[in-house]
Amino acid sequence: MFLVNGMKVKLIQFNRNNVNSIYDDEDQKEITIKVCPYNVDNTINFGTYSVPEASGYFITQRKYDVKEGDQIKFQDKIYTILRVMDGWQFNRIENYVLAVKW
C-alpha cells in the first residue's frame, strides 16, 4: 500500500510502441509519476528485494507501467531501472519496488 506523500519524478518509458518491435532509443515517452525513494543503506541486504548492483530503490504505485530498462529523472540525476519487484497485499499487487542504478 502506498501511504506516503510521494515525490513527483519523470519516468522515461522505452519501446512501448507495438508497431516497431526492434529496440529503438527514439521510441520513448516521458510521463510524471509519484515515487518514494530510499537509499541502499536503509535496506536489509537479503531476500528478494536486494539487488547487489543497485544504488537505490524507489517504491511506486501499481497503476504505472514500469519495466526494466526504463529511466527515472530524480533530482537532476538519471536512474536506470534494473529490476521491478511486486509488493503483494491481500492477493493483489499494491506497489512496485524498483531497484535502480545511477
mmCIF file of N, CA and C in Angstrom:
data_model
loop_
_atom_site.group_PDB
_atom_site.id
_atom_site.type_symbol
_atom_site.label_atom_id
_atom_site.label_comp_id
_atom_site.label_asym_id
_atom_site.label_seq_id
_atom_site.Cartn_x
_atom_site.Cartn_y
_atom_site.Cartn_z
ATOM 1 N N MET A 1 0.839 -1.168 0.000
ATOM 2 C CA MET A 1 0.000 0.000 0.000
ATOM 3 C C MET A 1 0.886 1.235 0.000
ATOM 4 N N PHE A 2 0.562 2.217 -0.778
ATOM 5 C CA PHE A 2 1.355 3.436 -0.947
ATOM 6 C C PHE A 2 0.768 4.502 -0.046
ATOM 7 N N LEU A 3 1.269 4.619 1.183
ATOM 8 C CA LEU A 3 0.675 5.508 2.176
ATOM 9 C C LEU A 3 1.468 6.783 2.428
ATOM 10 N N VAL A 4 2.534 7.007 1.672
ATOM 11 C CA VAL A 4 3.349 8.191 1.894
ATOM 12 C C VAL A 4 3.017 9.246 0.853
ATOM 13 N N ASN A 5 3.401 10.481 1.142
ATOM 14 C CA ASN A 5 3.291 11.538 0.143
ATOM 15 C C ASN A 5 4.455 11.374 -0.817
ATOM 16 N N GLY A 6 4.149 10.934 -2.012
ATOM 17 C CA GLY A 6 5.189 10.651 -2.982
ATOM 18 C C GLY A 6 5.789 11.904 -3.572
ATOM 19 N N MET A 7 6.967 11.739 -4.138
ATOM 20 C CA MET A 7 7.649 12.824 -4.832
ATOM 21 C C MET A 7 7.442 12.623 -6.325
ATOM 22 N N LYS A 8 7.207 13.716 -7.041
ATOM 23 C CA LYS A 8 6.978 13.623 -8.473
ATOM 24 C C LYS A 8 8.312 13.522 -9.204
ATOM 25 N N VAL A 9 8.392 12.542 -10.096
ATOM 26 C CA VAL A 9 9.575 12.338 -10.923
ATOM 27 C C VAL A 9 9.122 12.098 -12.355
ATOM 28 N N LYS A 10 10.057 12.167 -13.273
ATOM 29 C CA LYS A 10 9.788 11.871 -14.678
ATOM 30 C C LYS A 10 10.219 10.435 -14.957
ATOM 31 N N LEU A 11 9.325 9.662 -15.556
ATOM 32 C CA LEU A 11 9.619 8.302 -15.980
ATOM 33 C C LEU A 11 9.739 8.301 -17.497
ATOM 34 N N ILE A 12 10.868 7.837 -17.999
ATOM 35 C CA ILE A 12 11.083 7.723 -19.440
ATOM 36 C C ILE A 12 10.830 6.272 -19.807
ATOM 37 N N GLN A 13 9.752 6.043 -20.546
ATOM 38 C CA GLN A 13 9.377 4.701 -20.963
ATOM 39 C C GLN A 13 9.923 4.445 -22.364
ATOM 40 N N PHE A 14 10.629 3.344 -22.516
ATOM 41 C CA PHE A 14 11.206 2.986 -23.805
ATOM 42 C C PHE A 14 10.430 1.832 -24.429
ATOM 43 N N ASN A 15 10.315 1.853 -25.756
ATOM 44 C CA ASN A 15 9.787 0.754 -26.572
ATOM 45 C C ASN A 15 8.392 0.309 -26.163
ATOM 46 N N ARG A 16 7.460 1.235 -26.029
ATOM 47 C CA ARG A 16 6.065 0.892 -25.744
ATOM 48 C C ARG A 16 5.226 0.848 -27.014
ATOM 49 N N ASN A 17 5.787 1.264 -28.148
ATOM 50 C CA ASN A 17 5.066 1.270 -29.415
ATOM 51 C C ASN A 17 5.143 -0.127 -30.023
ATOM 52 N N ASN A 18 4.007 -0.730 -30.315
ATOM 53 C CA ASN A 18 3.986 -2.088 -30.846
ATOM 54 C C ASN A 18 4.213 -2.147 -32.351
ATOM 55 N N VAL A 19 4.278 -1.019 -33.021
ATOM 56 C CA VAL A 19 4.484 -1.019 -34.461
ATOM 57 C C VAL A 19 5.892 -1.492 -34.797
ATOM 58 N N ASN A 20 6.869 -1.025 -34.040
ATOM 59 C CA ASN A 20 8.259 -1.397 -34.289
ATOM 60 C C ASN A 20 8.723 -2.287 -33.148
ATOM 61 N N SER A 21 8.982 -3.553 -33.423
ATOM 62 C CA SER A 21 9.371 -4.472 -32.359
ATOM 63 C C SER A 21 10.859 -4.427 -32.063
ATOM 64 N N ILE A 22 11.638 -3.699 -32.877
ATOM 65 C CA ILE A 22 13.078 -3.592 -32.657
ATOM 66 C C ILE A 22 13.309 -2.545 -31.571
ATOM 67 N N TYR A 23 14.281 -2.806 -30.713
ATOM 68 C CA TYR A 23 14.606 -1.849 -29.656
ATOM 69 C C TYR A 23 15.122 -0.563 -30.275
ATOM 70 N N ASP A 24 14.449 0.522 -29.989
ATOM 71 C CA ASP A 24 14.746 1.810 -30.590
ATOM 72 C C ASP A 24 14.820 2.842 -29.482
ATOM 73 N N ASP A 25 15.953 3.531 -29.352
ATOM 74 C CA ASP A 25 16.098 4.506 -28.278
ATOM 75 C C ASP A 25 15.344 5.799 -28.560
ATOM 76 N N GLU A 26 14.802 5.977 -29.769
ATOM 77 C CA GLU A 26 13.987 7.143 -30.056
ATOM 78 C C GLU A 26 12.513 6.893 -29.766
ATOM 79 N N ASP A 27 12.138 5.649 -29.556
ATOM 80 C CA ASP A 27 10.754 5.305 -29.215
ATOM 81 C C ASP A 27 10.612 5.424 -27.707
ATOM 82 N N GLN A 28 10.422 6.653 -27.243
ATOM 83 C CA GLN A 28 10.327 6.885 -25.803
ATOM 84 C C GLN A 28 9.193 7.837 -25.499
ATOM 85 N N LYS A 29 8.665 7.681 -24.296
ATOM 86 C CA LYS A 29 7.582 8.534 -23.828
ATOM 87 C C LYS A 29 7.925 8.944 -22.400
ATOM 88 N N GLU A 30 7.694 10.196 -22.066
ATOM 89 C CA GLU A 30 8.033 10.714 -20.742
ATOM 90 C C GLU A 30 6.740 11.074 -20.010
ATOM 91 N N ILE A 31 6.544 10.462 -18.829
ATOM 92 C CA ILE A 31 5.368 10.738 -18.022
ATOM 93 C C ILE A 31 5.807 11.099 -16.611
ATOM 94 N N THR A 32 4.926 11.730 -15.857
ATOM 95 C CA THR A 32 5.190 12.095 -14.471
ATOM 96 C C THR A 32 4.515 11.081 -13.564
ATOM 97 N N ILE A 33 5.295 10.524 -12.626
ATOM 98 C CA ILE A 33 4.763 9.565 -11.662
ATOM 99 C C ILE A 33 5.162 9.991 -10.267
ATOM 100 N N LYS A 34 4.570 9.351 -9.255
ATOM 101 C CA LYS A 34 4.942 9.583 -7.862
ATOM 102 C C LYS A 34 5.701 8.374 -7.337
ATOM 103 N N VAL A 35 6.811 8.630 -6.653
ATOM 104 C CA VAL A 35 7.617 7.560 -6.077
ATOM 105 C C VAL A 35 8.003 7.936 -4.652
ATOM 106 N N CYS A 36 8.423 6.940 -3.925
ATOM 107 C CA CYS A 36 9.010 7.132 -2.599
ATOM 108 C C CYS A 36 10.431 6.581 -2.648
ATOM 109 N N PRO A 37 11.455 7.441 -2.666
ATOM 110 C CA PRO A 37 12.828 6.943 -2.760
ATOM 111 C C PRO A 37 13.375 6.519 -1.407
ATOM 112 N N TYR A 38 14.247 5.515 -1.424
ATOM 113 C CA TYR A 38 15.039 5.210 -0.249
ATOM 114 C C TYR A 38 16.387 4.679 -0.668
ATOM 115 N N ASN A 39 17.359 4.807 0.206
ATOM 116 C CA ASN A 39 18.750 4.543 -0.090
ATOM 117 C C ASN A 39 19.094 3.083 0.196
ATOM 118 N N VAL A 40 20.185 2.631 -0.373
ATOM 119 C CA VAL A 40 20.634 1.259 -0.144
ATOM 120 C C VAL A 40 21.018 1.055 1.323
ATOM 121 N N ASP A 41 21.518 2.090 1.976
ATOM 122 C CA ASP A 41 21.934 1.965 3.372
ATOM 123 C C ASP A 41 20.764 1.659 4.295
ATOM 124 N N ASN A 42 19.545 2.008 3.909
ATOM 125 C CA ASN A 42 18.368 1.790 4.745
ATOM 126 C C ASN A 42 17.692 0.456 4.500
ATOM 127 N N THR A 43 18.230 -0.365 3.622
ATOM 128 C CA THR A 43 17.578 -1.618 3.268
ATOM 129 C C THR A 43 18.225 -2.787 3.978
ATOM 130 N N ILE A 44 17.500 -3.869 4.027
ATOM 131 C CA ILE A 44 18.044 -5.122 4.528
ATOM 132 C C ILE A 44 18.623 -5.849 3.329
ATOM 133 N N ASN A 45 19.874 -6.219 3.380
ATOM 134 C CA ASN A 45 20.556 -6.751 2.209
ATOM 135 C C ASN A 45 20.427 -8.259 2.088
ATOM 136 N N PHE A 46 19.241 -8.781 2.217
ATOM 137 C CA PHE A 46 18.991 -10.179 1.926
ATOM 138 C C PHE A 46 17.559 -10.315 1.452
ATOM 139 N N GLY A 47 17.236 -11.437 0.886
ATOM 140 C CA GLY A 47 15.870 -11.661 0.439
ATOM 141 C C GLY A 47 15.656 -11.253 -0.995
ATOM 142 N N THR A 48 14.405 -11.183 -1.381
ATOM 143 C CA THR A 48 14.073 -10.929 -2.784
ATOM 144 C C THR A 48 14.208 -9.466 -3.166
ATOM 145 N N TYR A 49 14.257 -8.558 -2.200
ATOM 146 C CA TYR A 49 14.301 -7.142 -2.526
ATOM 147 C C TYR A 49 15.707 -6.574 -2.557
ATOM 148 N N SER A 50 16.735 -7.411 -2.560
ATOM 149 C CA SER A 50 18.088 -6.891 -2.613
ATOM 150 C C SER A 50 18.708 -7.219 -3.968
ATOM 151 N N VAL A 51 19.268 -6.196 -4.585
ATOM 152 C CA VAL A 51 19.976 -6.334 -5.851
ATOM 153 C C VAL A 51 21.383 -5.804 -5.607
ATOM 154 N N PRO A 52 22.424 -6.628 -5.787
ATOM 155 C CA PRO A 52 23.781 -6.211 -5.401
ATOM 156 C C PRO A 52 24.284 -4.957 -6.108
ATOM 157 N N GLU A 53 23.959 -4.775 -7.391
ATOM 158 C CA GLU A 53 24.493 -3.629 -8.123
ATOM 159 C C GLU A 53 23.615 -2.392 -8.037
ATOM 160 N N ALA A 54 22.521 -2.443 -7.292
ATOM 161 C CA ALA A 54 21.615 -1.298 -7.188
ATOM 162 C C ALA A 54 22.212 -0.201 -6.302
ATOM 163 N N SER A 55 22.009 1.040 -6.715
ATOM 164 C CA SER A 55 22.474 2.178 -5.909
ATOM 165 C C SER A 55 21.336 2.825 -5.140
ATOM 166 N N GLY A 56 20.119 2.364 -5.340
ATOM 167 C CA GLY A 56 18.974 2.889 -4.619
ATOM 168 C C GLY A 56 17.709 2.159 -5.021
ATOM 169 N N TYR A 57 16.636 2.485 -4.325
ATOM 170 C CA TYR A 57 15.355 1.845 -4.570
ATOM 171 C C TYR A 57 14.262 2.910 -4.574
ATOM 172 N N PHE A 58 13.220 2.666 -5.343
ATOM 173 C CA PHE A 58 12.033 3.509 -5.356
ATOM 174 C C PHE A 58 10.821 2.615 -5.169
ATOM 175 N N ILE A 59 9.816 3.121 -4.483
ATOM 176 C CA ILE A 59 8.530 2.442 -4.378
ATOM 177 C C ILE A 59 7.532 3.286 -5.148
ATOM 178 N N THR A 60 6.744 2.646 -5.995
ATOM 179 C CA THR A 60 5.752 3.362 -6.785
ATOM 180 C C THR A 60 4.425 2.612 -6.769
ATOM 181 N N GLN A 61 3.383 3.280 -7.174
ATOM 182 C CA GLN A 61 2.048 2.694 -7.157
ATOM 183 C C GLN A 61 1.892 1.685 -8.285
ATOM 184 N N ARG A 62 0.892 0.839 -8.154
ATOM 185 C CA ARG A 62 0.684 -0.239 -9.120
ATOM 186 C C ARG A 62 0.061 0.230 -10.422
ATOM 187 N N LYS A 63 -0.435 1.445 -10.473
ATOM 188 C CA LYS A 63 -1.135 1.913 -11.668
ATOM 189 C C LYS A 63 -0.194 2.348 -12.790
ATOM 190 N N TYR A 64 1.105 2.417 -12.530
ATOM 191 C CA TYR A 64 2.060 2.873 -13.534
ATOM 192 C C TYR A 64 2.657 1.687 -14.286
ATOM 193 N N ASP A 65 2.885 1.889 -15.576
ATOM 194 C CA ASP A 65 3.504 0.881 -16.428
ATOM 195 C C ASP A 65 5.017 1.068 -16.352
ATOM 196 N N VAL A 66 5.670 0.282 -15.500
ATOM 197 C CA VAL A 66 7.101 0.392 -15.270
ATOM 198 C C VAL A 66 7.747 -0.927 -15.672
ATOM 199 N N LYS A 67 8.804 -0.845 -16.484
ATOM 200 C CA LYS A 67 9.521 -2.044 -16.925
ATOM 201 C C LYS A 67 11.012 -1.869 -16.698
ATOM 202 N N GLU A 68 11.725 -2.983 -16.700
ATOM 203 C CA GLU A 68 13.184 -2.941 -16.597
ATOM 204 C C GLU A 68 13.747 -2.265 -17.840
ATOM 205 N N GLY A 69 14.719 -1.408 -17.635
ATOM 206 C CA GLY A 69 15.314 -0.666 -18.740
ATOM 207 C C GLY A 69 14.791 0.750 -18.870
ATOM 208 N N ASP A 70 13.670 1.057 -18.233
ATOM 209 C CA ASP A 70 13.173 2.432 -18.230
ATOM 210 C C ASP A 70 14.083 3.295 -17.363
ATOM 211 N N GLN A 71 13.935 4.590 -17.474
ATOM 212 C CA GLN A 71 14.770 5.506 -16.701
ATOM 213 C C GLN A 71 13.908 6.467 -15.900
ATOM 214 N N ILE A 72 14.462 6.916 -14.764
ATOM 215 C CA ILE A 72 13.783 7.859 -13.874
ATOM 216 C C ILE A 72 14.675 9.080 -13.698
ATOM 217 N N LYS A 73 14.106 10.273 -13.932
ATOM 218 C CA LYS A 73 14.809 11.524 -13.659
ATOM 219 C C LYS A 73 14.407 11.993 -12.271
ATOM 220 N N PHE A 74 15.363 12.021 -11.358
ATOM 221 C CA PHE A 74 15.098 12.400 -9.968
ATOM 222 C C PHE A 74 16.243 13.256 -9.466
ATOM 223 N N GLN A 75 15.959 14.483 -9.071
ATOM 224 C CA GLN A 75 16.925 15.437 -8.538
ATOM 225 C C GLN A 75 18.129 15.591 -9.455
ATOM 226 N N ASP A 76 17.882 15.891 -10.705
ATOM 227 C CA ASP A 76 18.904 16.140 -11.727
ATOM 228 C C ASP A 76 19.819 14.952 -11.988
ATOM 229 N N LYS A 77 19.389 13.764 -11.647
ATOM 230 C CA LYS A 77 20.130 12.540 -11.951
ATOM 231 C C LYS A 77 19.203 11.610 -12.723
ATOM 232 N N ILE A 78 19.781 10.784 -13.549
ATOM 233 C CA ILE A 78 19.001 9.811 -14.308
ATOM 234 C C ILE A 78 19.349 8.420 -13.799
ATOM 235 N N TYR A 79 18.340 7.710 -13.340
ATOM 236 C CA TYR A 79 18.494 6.360 -12.810
ATOM 237 C C TYR A 79 17.905 5.366 -13.804
ATOM 238 N N THR A 80 18.583 4.243 -13.998
ATOM 239 C CA THR A 80 18.087 3.176 -14.853
ATOM 240 C C THR A 80 17.500 2.078 -13.981
ATOM 241 N N ILE A 81 16.320 1.613 -14.341
ATOM 242 C CA ILE A 81 15.643 0.576 -13.558
ATOM 243 C C ILE A 81 16.255 -0.773 -13.898
ATOM 244 N N LEU A 82 16.830 -1.432 -12.881
ATOM 245 C CA LEU A 82 17.451 -2.737 -13.065
ATOM 246 C C LEU A 82 16.472 -3.879 -12.867
ATOM 247 N N ARG A 83 15.578 -3.716 -11.909
ATOM 248 C CA ARG A 83 14.656 -4.797 -11.573
ATOM 249 C C ARG A 83 13.367 -4.218 -11.012
ATOM 250 N N VAL A 84 12.246 -4.807 -11.390
ATOM 251 C CA VAL A 84 10.931 -4.408 -10.890
ATOM 252 C C VAL A 84 10.388 -5.563 -10.060
ATOM 253 N N MET A 85 10.116 -5.299 -8.777
ATOM 254 C CA MET A 85 9.636 -6.342 -7.878
ATOM 255 C C MET A 85 8.236 -5.987 -7.393
ATOM 256 N N ASP A 86 7.387 -6.982 -7.283
ATOM 257 C CA ASP A 86 5.999 -6.774 -6.890
ATOM 258 C C ASP A 86 5.866 -6.722 -5.378
ATOM 259 N N GLY A 87 5.000 -5.840 -4.899
ATOM 260 C CA GLY A 87 4.620 -5.789 -3.486
ATOM 261 C C GLY A 87 3.175 -6.237 -3.350
ATOM 262 N N TRP A 88 2.969 -7.413 -2.791
ATOM 263 C CA TRP A 88 1.630 -8.000 -2.707
ATOM 264 C C TRP A 88 0.978 -7.706 -1.375
ATOM 265 N N GLN A 89 -0.343 -7.506 -1.408
ATOM 266 C CA GLN A 89 -1.131 -7.379 -0.190
ATOM 267 C C GLN A 89 -2.567 -7.778 -0.527
ATOM 268 N N PHE A 90 -3.127 -8.650 0.253
ATOM 269 C CA PHE A 90 -4.495 -9.139 0.058
ATOM 270 C C PHE A 90 -4.704 -9.706 -1.354
ATOM 271 N N ASN A 91 -3.771 -10.547 -1.786
ATOM 272 C CA ASN A 91 -3.841 -11.280 -3.052
ATOM 273 C C ASN A 91 -3.878 -10.405 -4.299
ATOM 274 N N ARG A 92 -3.287 -9.230 -4.256
ATOM 275 C CA ARG A 92 -3.118 -8.423 -5.454
ATOM 276 C C ARG A 92 -1.883 -7.536 -5.290
ATOM 277 N N ILE A 93 -1.375 -7.080 -6.409
ATOM 278 C CA ILE A 93 -0.188 -6.223 -6.379
ATOM 279 C C ILE A 93 -0.613 -4.831 -5.939
ATOM 280 N N GLU A 94 0.011 -4.328 -4.880
ATOM 281 C CA GLU A 94 -0.308 -2.987 -4.373
ATOM 282 C C GLU A 94 0.728 -1.949 -4.782
ATOM 283 N N ASN A 95 1.992 -2.360 -4.906
ATOM 284 C CA ASN A 95 3.020 -1.414 -5.314
ATOM 285 C C ASN A 95 4.169 -2.165 -5.984
ATOM 286 N N TYR A 96 5.076 -1.397 -6.556
ATOM 287 C CA TYR A 96 6.271 -1.948 -7.173
ATOM 288 C C TYR A 96 7.485 -1.379 -6.464
ATOM 289 N N VAL A 97 8.469 -2.223 -6.223
ATOM 290 C CA VAL A 97 9.758 -1.781 -5.705
ATOM 291 C C VAL A 97 10.717 -1.813 -6.880
ATOM 292 N N LEU A 98 11.305 -0.669 -7.175
ATOM 293 C CA LEU A 98 12.180 -0.522 -8.324
ATOM 294 C C LEU A 98 13.624 -0.441 -7.854
ATOM 295 N N ALA A 99 14.450 -1.387 -8.250
ATOM 296 C CA ALA A 99 15.880 -1.336 -7.971
ATOM 297 C C ALA A 99 16.529 -0.544 -9.105
ATOM 298 N N VAL A 100 17.232 0.542 -8.768
ATOM 299 C CA VAL A 100 17.788 1.431 -9.785
ATOM 300 C C VAL A 100 19.286 1.579 -9.607
ATOM 301 N N LYS A 101 19.933 1.972 -10.691
ATOM 302 C CA LYS A 101 21.369 2.242 -10.660
ATOM 303 C C LYS A 101 21.592 3.634 -11.245
ATOM 304 N N TRP A 102 22.464 4.383 -10.610
ATOM 305 C CA TRP A 102 22.742 5.756 -11.010
ATOM 306 C C TRP A 102 23.754 5.808 -12.093
#
